[in-house]
C-alpha cells in the first residue's frame, strides 16, 4: 500500500514538473545584438537593427512568441512593429523556430524621435501564447539611446546667416550713348543731314553735360566703328571704310572740343560688314533668306560670297535696296560713368533729409553703421518712405531672428511677404523659422521657394541635416566656415574637415564650442573635449546640463576634470 502511494505521488510530481517546464523561459540580453549599440537620431527618426538568436532547447514547440521592441523614456514609451515566431507544433504562418536547433532572425525598425528620447533605453517585450493561455516574459534591455547630435541643427539654424534683402546701390554706373552716321554708296563724306539728326544732337548734349557735371560724370572713351557694305570688292571697301573711320573720328574730336570734353577716341573700321549683313538678313522678311544664309555658311571667301548672292537674281535687288544701305555707316558710342554719392555724403544726406536719397541709398546706409538701433531706424525710415518694398521689413525680421526674438521676426517676415509674395529671401527665412520648430516638411516647402536667395545653400544644408542627409549637407556647405558646415561634417564623419571648419569660424559661439567638444569625444581628443565644453558653458551655462546627458560623452562621465567642468 505504501509503495503504491509513493508511486502515485512520484507520478504527480513528474506531471507538475512537466507542466511547469512547458512554459517558455525568460529571454536573455545576450540573445540579441542591436545596431547601433547606442541608438542615434537620424533626421527625425531613430533607426534600429536587431539581430536575434534563439539557442537550442529554448523555444517551446507549442508556443507563439511576439517580440515587441519598446523604446522607454521619461514620460512615455514608443512601440515598434512586433515580430512573431512560432514553435514547430503550432499551426500558423509565422516564422518557425526549432526547439532542438534554435533559430536566428534580423529585423529593422524606426521610432519617431521626440526630445525626451535623448535619455532612453531600448527593451524587448515578450508575449507568449500557448493554446488559450497568454503570459508575458520579463522585458529585456538591449540598448541605450539616444545620441541626438543631429538635433543640433536647430542651434546651427539659429546662428545661420539668413537671407538679407540686399540693396541695389551702385556708386559707379556705366552708361553709353550711341548715334549713327549713314553714308551714301561708296561715299566717305559726312553729310549735314547726318550730323544734325535727333540722336546726334542728343549725343552732343550728353558730351556737354558730362563736361559740365565732371564731379558726377566721368568719360571713359568714345568709340568709333566704321563699316562698308559687302559689295563692290574688298580693296574698294577697305578704302571706303578707312575714309569713313577717319572722317567720323575727326568729327567726334571736333564736337568734344566744342563741348570742352577731354577724352580718348578709339576708332576702328570693318571693310566688309558680313556679320551685320547676316544679322539683317536673319531678321528680314525676304522670301529666300534661308538660301542666302546657307551661302554665307558655305563660303568664307568674300568675293565668292558676293558672286553667289548676286546669282540669286530674284531677290538681289531687294537686298541692294533694303539691306546694304543700312550697312554703310559709322557708329559713335560715348562711354561714361555716373558717379554716385560717397559713403560720407550718403550719411550726411540721411542725417539732413533722407527723403532726398533713393531707396537703394537708404538701404545701403544700413551697412555703414554697426549700431543695431541705428540700423533699425534706417529700415523703419525706408518703410515709411517706401512702404511697398519688402526688403526693409525682411531685414528688420533678420535682426529680430538674430536676437532670438522669433515671434517678432515672424511678424516682420509676414509683412515682407505681403509686400512681395514671391521674394525668395522672405520664403527662405520663413523656412528657417519652421526648421527651428522642427517642422521639417514645412521648412522644406518654404526653402524650395527661397532657393534662389544668396543664403540658399546654408539653408538647404541645415535642412539636409534635419532630414538625415549628412553627405548632401556636407557637400553643399563645403568651404563655408559656419556652425552648419561643422555639424554636417561631424555627422558625416569627416572629422579632419570639421576641425578645420571649426578653427576658421570667425566668431565662434556656444554651439561652435559644443561641436568642438563633440568632435573631441568622437576622435578621443580629450583636450578638445575640455576646451570645447569650457568655452561653450562660459557662453551658455545651459550647455553643462546638455553635456551631462549627452551619450557622446559617456566615456568621460567618471572623469574628474569632465565633472568639474560641468559643475
Coordinates of C-alpha atoms in Angstrom, one line a residue:
X1 CA 0.0 0.0 0.0
X2 CA 2.8 2.4 0.9
X3 CA 4.6 1.6 -2.3
X4 CA 1.5 2.4 -4.3
X5 CA 1.1 5.7 -2.6
X6 CA 4.7 6.6 -3.2
X7 CA 4.5 5.8 -6.9
X8 CA 1.3 7.9 -7.1
X9 CA 3.0 10.9 -5.6
X10 CA 6.0 10.5 -7.8
X11 CA 3.9 10.5 -10.9
X12 CA 2.0 13.6 -9.7
X13 CA 5.3 15.4 -9.1
X14 CA 6.6 14.5 -12.6
X15 CA 3.3 15.8 -14.1
X16 CA 3.7 19.1 -12.2
X17 CA 7.3 19.5 -13.3
X18 CA 6.4 18.6 -16.8
X19 CA 3.6 21.2 -16.7
X20 CA 6.0 23.9 -15.4
X21 CA 8.7 23.1 -17.9
X22 CA 6.2 23.5 -20.7
X23 CA 6.3 27.3 -20.1
X24 CA 8.9 29.2 -22.1
X25 CA 11.8 30.5 -20.1
X26 CA 12.9 34.2 -19.8
X27 CA 14.9 35.6 -22.6
X28 CA 18.5 36.8 -22.0
X29 CA 20.2 40.0 -23.4
X30 CA 23.0 38.0 -25.0
X31 CA 20.4 36.5 -27.4
X32 CA 20.2 39.9 -29.1
X33 CA 22.6 42.3 -30.8
X34 CA 21.5 45.9 -31.6
X35 CA 23.0 48.1 -34.3
X36 CA 24.0 50.7 -33.5
X37 CA 24.9 49.7 -30.0
X38 CA 24.0 53.2 -28.8
X39 CA 20.9 54.4 -30.7
X40 CA 21.3 57.6 -32.7
X41 CA 18.8 60.0 -34.1
X42 CA 19.0 60.3 -37.9
X43 CA 16.7 63.1 -39.3
X44 CA 13.5 62.8 -37.3
X45 CA 13.8 59.1 -36.6
X46 CA 15.7 56.5 -34.6
X47 CA 16.7 53.6 -36.9
X48 CA 17.4 50.3 -35.2
X49 CA 18.5 46.9 -36.5
X50 CA 18.1 43.9 -34.2
X51 CA 19.9 40.5 -34.8
X52 CA 18.5 37.8 -32.6
X53 CA 19.4 34.2 -32.0
X54 CA 17.3 31.7 -30.0
X55 CA 19.5 29.0 -28.6
X56 CA 18.5 25.3 -28.8
X57 CA 16.1 24.0 -26.2
X58 CA 14.6 27.5 -25.6
X59 CA 11.7 27.8 -27.9
X60 CA 8.6 25.9 -26.8
X61 CA 7.2 23.7 -29.6
X62 CA 3.6 24.6 -28.9
X63 CA 4.0 28.4 -28.2
X64 CA 3.8 31.6 -30.2
X65 CA 6.2 34.4 -29.2
X66 CA 5.5 38.0 -30.1
X67 CA 8.6 40.2 -29.7
X68 CA 7.8 44.0 -29.3
X69 CA 10.7 46.5 -29.5
X70 CA 9.9 49.2 -26.9
X71 CA 11.9 52.5 -26.5
X72 CA 11.3 53.6 -23.0
X73 CA 11.9 57.2 -21.9
X74 CA 10.8 59.6 -19.2
X75 CA 7.1 60.2 -19.6
X76 CA 6.4 57.5 -22.2
X77 CA 7.4 54.7 -24.4
X78 CA 7.3 54.1 -28.2
X79 CA 6.5 50.7 -29.7
X80 CA 7.8 49.4 -33.0
X81 CA 6.2 46.8 -35.2
X82 CA 6.2 43.4 -33.4
X83 CA 7.9 40.3 -34.8
X84 CA 6.1 37.0 -34.3
X85 CA 7.6 33.5 -34.1
X86 CA 6.0 30.1 -33.5
X87 CA 7.1 26.7 -32.3
X88 CA 7.2 23.6 -34.5
X89 CA 3.8 22.2 -33.4
X90 CA 1.9 25.4 -33.9
X91 CA -0.3 25.7 -37.0
X92 CA 0.2 29.2 -38.4
X93 CA 2.1 31.4 -40.8
X94 CA 4.7 32.9 -38.6
X95 CA 8.5 32.2 -38.6
X96 CA 9.1 28.7 -37.1
X97 CA 11.8 28.3 -34.5
X98 CA 13.2 24.8 -33.9
X99 CA 13.2 23.6 -30.4
X100 CA 16.3 21.3 -31.0
X101 CA 18.3 23.7 -33.2
X102 CA 17.1 27.2 -32.2
X103 CA 17.0 29.9 -34.9
X104 CA 18.0 33.4 -35.8
X105 CA 16.4 36.5 -37.2
X106 CA 17.0 40.1 -38.2
X107 CA 14.5 42.9 -38.1
X108 CA 14.7 46.6 -38.8
X109 CA 12.6 49.4 -37.4
X110 CA 12.4 53.1 -36.8
X111 CA 11.0 55.1 -33.9
X112 CA 9.7 58.7 -34.4
X113 CA 12.0 60.8 -32.3
X114 CA 10.9 63.1 -29.5
X115 CA 13.4 65.1 -27.4
X116 CA 12.7 63.0 -24.3
X117 CA 14.3 60.0 -26.1
X118 CA 17.7 61.6 -25.5
X119 CA 17.7 59.6 -22.3
X120 CA 16.1 56.4 -23.4
X121 CA 16.6 52.6 -23.2
X122 CA 15.6 50.0 -25.8
X123 CA 13.8 46.9 -24.4
X124 CA 12.3 43.9 -26.0
X125 CA 8.9 42.9 -24.6
X126 CA 7.8 39.2 -25.0
X127 CA 4.2 38.0 -25.1
X128 CA 3.7 34.2 -25.2
X129 CA 0.6 32.5 -26.4
X130 CA 0.1 28.8 -25.7
X131 CA -3.3 27.4 -26.5
X132 CA -5.8 29.6 -24.7
X133 CA -3.2 31.0 -22.3
X134 CA -1.3 34.2 -22.7
X135 CA 1.5 35.4 -20.4
X136 CA 4.5 37.8 -20.5
X137 CA 8.1 37.1 -20.1
X138 CA 10.3 39.8 -18.4
X139 CA 11.3 42.7 -20.6
X140 CA 15.0 42.6 -21.7
X141 CA 17.1 45.7 -22.1
X142 CA 19.2 45.5 -25.3
X143 CA 20.5 49.1 -25.9
X144 CA 20.8 52.6 -24.6
X145 CA 19.8 55.7 -26.5
X146 CA 19.7 58.2 -28.0
X147 CA 22.7 60.2 -29.4
X148 CA 20.9 63.3 -30.6
X149 CA 23.8 65.2 -32.1
X150 CA 21.9 65.7 -35.4
X151 CA 19.3 67.7 -33.5
X152 CA 21.8 70.5 -33.1
X153 CA 20.5 71.6 -36.5
X154 CA 18.1 73.8 -34.5
X155 CA 21.1 75.6 -32.9
X156 CA 23.0 75.8 -36.2
X157 CA 19.9 77.2 -37.9
X158 CA 19.5 79.8 -35.1
X159 CA 23.1 81.0 -35.8
X160 CA 22.9 80.7 -39.6
X161 CA 23.4 83.6 -42.0
X162 CA 19.7 84.0 -43.0
X163 CA 18.7 86.0 -46.1
X164 CA 19.1 89.8 -46.2
X165 CA 17.1 91.9 -48.6
X166 CA 20.1 93.5 -50.3
X167 CA 20.3 97.0 -51.7
X168 CA 21.0 97.5 -55.4
X169 CA 23.1 100.6 -54.8
X170 CA 25.9 101.2 -57.2
X171 CA 28.3 104.0 -56.7
X172 CA 29.6 103.8 -60.3
X173 CA 27.1 103.0 -63.1
X174 CA 28.4 102.6 -66.6
X175 CA 26.4 104.4 -69.3
X176 CA 26.6 104.5 -73.1
X177 CA 25.1 107.0 -75.5
X178 CA 25.1 105.9 -79.2
X179 CA 24.5 107.6 -82.6
X180 CA 24.9 106.5 -86.2
X181 CA 26.0 108.3 -89.3
X182 CA 24.7 106.8 -92.6
X183 CA 26.7 107.2 -95.8
X184 CA 25.8 107.0 -99.5
X185 CA 27.1 104.2 -101.5
X186 CA 30.9 104.4 -101.9
X187 CA 31.0 107.8 -100.2
X188 CA 33.1 108.8 -97.1
X189 CA 32.0 112.4 -96.6
X190 CA 29.7 113.3 -93.6
X191 CA 26.5 114.9 -94.9
X192 CA 24.9 117.8 -93.0
X193 CA 21.7 115.8 -92.7
X194 CA 23.6 113.1 -90.8
X195 CA 25.4 115.2 -88.3
X196 CA 22.2 117.0 -87.2
X197 CA 19.9 114.1 -86.6
X198 CA 18.0 113.8 -83.4
X199 CA 20.2 111.1 -82.0
X200 CA 23.3 113.0 -83.0
X201 CA 22.0 116.2 -81.2
X202 CA 21.4 114.0 -78.1
X203 CA 25.0 112.7 -78.3
X204 CA 26.3 116.3 -78.5
X205 CA 24.2 117.3 -75.5
X206 CA 25.5 114.3 -73.5
X207 CA 29.1 115.4 -74.2
X208 CA 28.3 118.9 -73.0
X209 CA 26.5 117.6 -69.9
X210 CA 29.5 115.3 -68.9
X211 CA 31.9 118.3 -69.3
X212 CA 29.8 120.4 -67.0
X213 CA 29.0 117.8 -64.4
X214 CA 32.5 116.4 -64.1
X215 CA 32.1 115.5 -60.4
X216 CA 29.3 113.1 -61.0
X217 CA 30.0 112.0 -64.6
X218 CA 33.3 110.7 -66.0
X219 CA 34.1 109.9 -69.6
X220 CA 35.7 106.5 -70.3
X221 CA 36.2 106.8 -74.1
X222 CA 34.4 107.5 -77.3
X223 CA 34.3 104.5 -79.7
X224 CA 34.1 105.0 -83.5
X225 CA 33.3 101.9 -85.6
X226 CA 33.1 102.5 -89.3
X227 CA 31.8 100.0 -91.9
X228 CA 31.3 99.4 -95.6
X229 CA 28.7 97.1 -97.0
X230 CA 30.0 93.8 -98.5
X231 CA 29.5 94.7 -102.2
X232 CA 32.0 96.2 -104.6
X233 CA 35.2 94.3 -103.8
X234 CA 37.5 94.0 -100.8
X235 CA 40.1 96.6 -101.9
X236 CA 37.4 99.3 -102.7
X237 CA 35.5 98.6 -99.5
X238 CA 38.7 98.8 -97.4
X239 CA 39.4 102.3 -98.7
X240 CA 35.8 103.3 -98.1
X241 CA 35.7 102.0 -94.6
X242 CA 39.0 103.7 -93.8
X243 CA 37.8 107.0 -95.0
X244 CA 34.6 106.8 -93.1
X245 CA 36.6 106.0 -89.9
X246 CA 38.9 108.9 -90.3
X247 CA 36.2 111.5 -91.2
X248 CA 33.9 110.3 -88.3
X249 CA 36.8 110.3 -85.8
X250 CA 37.7 113.8 -86.9
X251 CA 34.1 115.0 -86.5
X252 CA 33.9 113.4 -82.9
X253 CA 37.1 115.2 -81.8
X254 CA 35.7 118.5 -83.1
X255 CA 32.5 118.1 -81.2
X256 CA 34.4 117.1 -78.0
X257 CA 36.5 120.2 -78.3
X258 CA 33.3 122.3 -78.7
X259 CA 31.9 120.7 -75.6
X260 CA 35.2 121.2 -73.7
X261 CA 35.3 117.5 -73.0
X262 CA 38.7 115.7 -72.7
X263 CA 38.7 112.0 -73.6
X264 CA 40.2 109.3 -75.7
X265 CA 38.7 108.4 -79.1
X266 CA 39.1 104.8 -80.1
X267 CA 38.4 104.3 -83.8
X268 CA 38.4 101.2 -86.0
X269 CA 36.9 100.0 -89.3
X270 CA 35.4 96.9 -90.9
X271 CA 36.0 96.7 -94.6
X272 CA 33.1 94.4 -95.4
X273 CA 30.4 94.0 -92.7
X274 CA 29.4 90.4 -93.3
X275 CA 28.3 90.0 -89.7
X276 CA 25.9 92.9 -89.9
X277 CA 24.7 91.6 -93.3
X278 CA 23.9 88.2 -91.8
X279 CA 22.1 89.7 -88.8
X280 CA 19.9 91.9 -91.1
X281 CA 19.1 89.0 -93.4
X282 CA 18.1 86.8 -90.4
X283 CA 15.7 89.5 -89.2
X284 CA 14.3 90.3 -92.7
X285 CA 11.2 89.1 -94.4
X286 CA 13.0 88.2 -97.6
X287 CA 11.5 85.1 -99.3
X288 CA 14.8 83.3 -99.9
X289 CA 16.7 84.4 -96.8
X290 CA 17.4 80.8 -95.8
X291 CA 19.2 80.3 -99.1
X292 CA 21.3 83.4 -98.5
X293 CA 22.2 82.3 -95.0
X294 CA 23.2 78.9 -96.4
X295 CA 25.5 80.6 -98.9
X296 CA 27.2 82.6 -96.0
X297 CA 27.8 79.4 -94.1
X298 CA 29.2 77.6 -97.1
X299 CA 31.7 80.2 -98.4
X300 CA 34.3 82.1 -96.4
X301 CA 35.9 84.0 -99.4
X302 CA 34.1 87.4 -99.5
X303 CA 34.2 87.7 -103.3
X304 CA 32.8 84.2 -103.7
X305 CA 30.1 85.0 -101.3
X306 CA 29.2 88.2 -103.2
X307 CA 29.1 86.3 -106.5
X308 CA 26.9 83.6 -105.2
X309 CA 24.4 86.0 -103.6
X310 CA 24.2 88.1 -106.8
X311 CA 23.3 84.8 -108.6
X312 CA 20.1 84.8 -106.6
X313 CA 18.7 87.4 -109.0
X314 CA 15.1 87.2 -107.8
X315 CA 15.9 89.0 -104.6
X316 CA 19.2 90.7 -105.1
X317 CA 17.5 94.0 -106.0
X318 CA 15.7 93.9 -102.6
X319 CA 19.0 93.2 -100.8
X320 CA 20.5 96.2 -102.6
X321 CA 17.6 98.5 -101.7
X322 CA 16.7 97.3 -98.2
X323 CA 19.8 95.7 -96.6
X324 CA 23.0 97.1 -98.0
X325 CA 22.3 100.8 -97.3
X326 CA 21.9 100.0 -93.6
X327 CA 25.5 98.7 -93.5
X328 CA 27.1 101.9 -94.9
X329 CA 27.6 103.6 -91.6
X330 CA 29.7 104.7 -88.7
X331 CA 28.6 104.1 -85.1
X332 CA 29.7 106.5 -82.4
X333 CA 29.5 105.3 -78.8
X334 CA 30.0 107.7 -75.9
X335 CA 31.0 105.5 -72.8
X336 CA 30.9 107.2 -69.5
X337 CA 30.3 106.6 -65.8
X338 CA 27.7 108.1 -63.4
X339 CA 29.4 108.6 -60.0
X340 CA 27.0 108.3 -57.1
X341 CA 27.3 109.7 -53.6
X342 CA 30.2 108.6 -51.4
X343 CA 29.6 106.9 -48.0
X344 CA 30.1 110.1 -46.2
X345 CA 27.8 112.0 -48.5
X346 CA 25.1 109.4 -48.0
X347 CA 25.4 109.5 -44.3
X348 CA 25.3 113.3 -44.3
X349 CA 22.3 113.5 -46.5
X350 CA 20.5 110.8 -44.5
X351 CA 21.0 112.9 -41.3
X352 CA 19.9 116.1 -43.1
X353 CA 16.9 114.7 -45.1
X354 CA 16.6 111.1 -46.0
X355 CA 13.8 111.8 -48.5
X356 CA 16.4 113.2 -50.9
X357 CA 18.1 109.8 -51.0
X358 CA 16.9 106.9 -53.2
X359 CA 15.6 103.7 -51.6
X360 CA 18.8 101.9 -52.6
X361 CA 20.9 104.6 -50.9
X362 CA 18.8 104.4 -47.8
X363 CA 19.1 100.6 -47.6
X364 CA 22.8 100.8 -48.4
X365 CA 23.3 103.3 -45.5
X366 CA 22.4 100.5 -43.1
X367 CA 25.7 98.8 -43.7
X368 CA 27.6 102.0 -42.9
X369 CA 26.9 101.6 -39.2
X370 CA 27.3 98.7 -36.8
X371 CA 24.9 100.1 -34.3
X372 CA 21.8 98.0 -34.2
X373 CA 19.5 100.8 -33.1
X374 CA 20.7 103.0 -36.0
X375 CA 20.1 100.1 -38.4
X376 CA 16.5 99.6 -37.2
X377 CA 15.9 103.3 -37.5
X378 CA 17.2 103.2 -41.1
X379 CA 14.9 100.3 -42.0
X380 CA 11.9 102.0 -40.4
X381 CA 12.7 105.1 -42.4
X382 CA 12.8 103.0 -45.6
X383 CA 9.4 101.5 -44.7
X384 CA 7.9 105.0 -44.1
X385 CA 9.2 106.4 -47.4
X386 CA 8.8 103.2 -49.5
X387 CA 6.1 101.1 -47.8
X388 CA 5.6 98.8 -50.8
X389 CA 9.2 97.5 -50.8
X390 CA 9.7 94.2 -48.9
X391 CA 13.4 94.5 -48.1
X392 CA 13.3 96.7 -45.0
X393 CA 10.6 94.5 -43.4
X394 CA 12.6 91.5 -44.2
X395 CA 15.8 93.0 -42.7
X396 CA 14.0 94.0 -39.5
X397 CA 12.9 90.4 -39.3
X398 CA 16.5 89.2 -39.8
X399 CA 17.6 91.5 -36.9
X400 CA 14.9 90.0 -34.6
X401 CA 15.8 86.5 -35.7
X402 CA 19.5 87.0 -34.9
X403 CA 18.5 88.3 -31.5
X404 CA 16.4 85.2 -30.8
X405 CA 13.1 87.1 -30.9
X406 CA 11.4 84.7 -33.3
X407 CA 7.8 86.0 -32.9
X408 CA 8.9 89.5 -33.9
X409 CA 10.9 88.0 -36.7
X410 CA 7.8 86.1 -38.0
X411 CA 5.7 89.3 -37.8
X412 CA 8.2 91.2 -40.0
X413 CA 8.6 88.4 -42.4
X414 CA 4.8 88.2 -42.9
X415 CA 4.8 91.9 -43.6
X416 CA 7.6 91.5 -46.1
X417 CA 5.6 88.6 -47.7
X418 CA 2.6 90.9 -48.0
X419 CA 4.7 93.4 -49.9
X420 CA 6.2 90.8 -52.2
X421 CA 4.7 87.3 -52.1
X422 CA 7.5 85.8 -54.3
X423 CA 10.5 87.3 -52.6
X424 CA 13.0 84.4 -52.2
X425 CA 14.7 85.9 -49.1
X426 CA 11.4 86.0 -47.2
X427 CA 10.4 82.5 -48.1
X428 CA 13.8 81.2 -47.1
X429 CA 13.6 83.0 -43.7
X430 CA 10.2 81.7 -43.0
X431 CA 11.6 78.2 -43.8
X432 CA 14.2 78.8 -41.1
X433 CA 11.5 79.6 -38.5
X434 CA 9.8 76.3 -39.4
X435 CA 13.1 74.5 -39.0
X436 CA 13.6 75.9 -35.6
X437 CA 10.3 74.4 -34.5
X438 CA 11.2 71.0 -36.0
X439 CA 8.6 71.4 -38.8
X440 CA 10.9 69.9 -41.4
X441 CA 8.3 69.3 -44.1
X442 CA 7.0 72.9 -43.9
X443 CA 10.6 74.2 -43.9
X444 CA 11.4 72.2 -47.0
X445 CA 8.5 73.6 -48.9
X446 CA 9.4 77.2 -48.0
X447 CA 13.1 76.8 -48.6
X448 CA 12.4 75.4 -52.1
X449 CA 10.6 78.7 -52.8
X450 CA 13.6 80.6 -51.5
X451 CA 16.3 78.6 -53.1
X452 CA 17.4 81.5 -55.3
X453 CA 18.3 83.7 -52.4
X454 CA 22.1 84.1 -51.8
X455 CA 21.8 82.3 -48.4
X456 CA 20.1 79.3 -50.0
X457 CA 23.0 76.9 -49.7
X458 CA 23.3 77.2 -46.0
X459 CA 19.6 77.0 -45.5
X460 CA 19.4 73.8 -47.6
X461 CA 22.4 72.4 -45.7
X462 CA 20.6 72.8 -42.4
X463 CA 17.5 71.2 -44.0
X464 CA 19.5 68.2 -45.2
X465 CA 21.0 67.8 -41.7
X466 CA 17.4 67.8 -40.3
X467 CA 16.5 65.2 -42.9
X468 CA 19.5 63.0 -42.0
X469 CA 21.1 63.6 -45.4
X470 CA 24.6 64.3 -44.0
X471 CA 26.6 63.7 -47.1
X472 CA 24.4 66.1 -49.1
X473 CA 24.6 68.7 -46.4
X474 CA 28.4 68.4 -46.1
X475 CA 28.8 68.8 -49.9
X476 CA 26.6 71.8 -50.1
X477 CA 28.3 73.5 -47.1
X478 CA 31.8 72.7 -48.2
X479 CA 34.2 75.7 -47.8
X480 CA 31.8 77.6 -45.6
X481 CA 33.2 78.4 -42.1
X482 CA 29.9 78.1 -40.2
X483 CA 28.4 76.0 -37.4
X484 CA 26.1 74.4 -40.0
X485 CA 29.1 73.2 -42.1
X486 CA 30.9 71.9 -39.0
X487 CA 27.9 69.9 -37.8
X488 CA 27.3 68.4 -41.2
X489 CA 31.0 67.3 -41.5
X490 CA 30.9 65.9 -37.9
X491 CA 27.7 63.9 -38.7
X492 CA 29.2 62.8 -42.0
X493 CA 32.3 61.5 -40.0
X494 CA 34.6 63.8 -41.9
X495 CA 36.4 64.8 -38.8
X496 CA 39.5 66.4 -40.2
X497 CA 37.4 68.8 -42.3
X498 CA 35.1 69.5 -39.3
X499 CA 38.2 70.5 -37.3
X500 CA 39.4 72.9 -40.0
X501 CA 36.0 74.4 -40.3
X502 CA 35.7 75.0 -36.5
X503 CA 39.1 76.6 -36.4
X504 CA 38.1 79.0 -39.3
X505 CA 34.8 80.3 -37.8
X506 CA 35.4 84.0 -37.3
X507 CA 33.0 84.5 -34.3
X508 CA 32.6 81.1 -32.5
X509 CA 29.6 80.9 -30.2
X510 CA 28.4 78.3 -27.7
X511 CA 27.2 75.9 -30.4
X512 CA 30.6 76.2 -32.1
X513 CA 32.4 75.2 -29.0
X514 CA 30.0 72.4 -28.2
X515 CA 30.5 70.9 -31.7
X516 CA 34.2 71.1 -31.0
X517 CA 33.8 69.1 -27.8
X518 CA 31.7 66.5 -29.7
X519 CA 34.5 66.3 -32.3
X520 CA 37.0 65.7 -29.4
X521 CA 34.8 62.9 -28.0
X522 CA 34.5 61.2 -31.4
X523 CA 38.2 61.4 -32.1
X524 CA 39.4 60.7 -28.5
X525 CA 40.9 64.2 -28.2
X526 CA 40.3 64.9 -24.6
X527 CA 41.8 68.4 -24.8
X528 CA 39.2 69.2 -27.5
X529 CA 36.5 67.9 -25.2
X530 CA 37.7 70.0 -22.2
X531 CA 38.4 73.2 -24.2
X532 CA 35.2 73.0 -26.1
X533 CA 32.9 72.4 -23.1
X534 CA 34.6 75.1 -21.0
X535 CA 34.1 77.7 -23.7
X536 CA 30.5 76.5 -24.5
X537 CA 29.4 76.6 -20.9
X538 CA 31.0 80.0 -20.4
X539 CA 28.9 81.5 -23.2
X540 CA 25.8 79.4 -22.4
X541 CA 25.6 77.8 -18.9
X542 CA 22.7 75.5 -20.1
X543 CA 25.3 73.6 -22.1
X544 CA 26.5 72.0 -18.9
X545 CA 23.2 70.1 -18.4
X546 CA 23.1 69.2 -22.0
X547 CA 26.6 67.7 -21.9
X548 CA 25.8 65.8 -18.7
X549 CA 23.0 63.9 -20.5
X550 CA 24.7 63.6 -23.9
X551 CA 25.7 60.0 -24.7
X552 CA 28.5 61.3 -26.9
X553 CA 30.4 61.9 -23.6
X554 CA 29.6 58.6 -21.9
X555 CA 33.2 57.5 -21.5
X556 CA 34.1 60.8 -19.8
X557 CA 31.3 60.8 -17.3
X558 CA 33.5 59.5 -14.5
X559 CA 36.4 61.7 -15.5
X560 CA 37.1 64.2 -12.6
X561 CA 38.1 67.1 -15.0
X562 CA 35.0 66.5 -17.1
X563 CA 32.8 66.5 -14.0
X564 CA 34.5 69.7 -12.7
X565 CA 33.8 71.5 -16.0
X566 CA 30.1 70.7 -15.7
X567 CA 29.7 72.0 -12.2

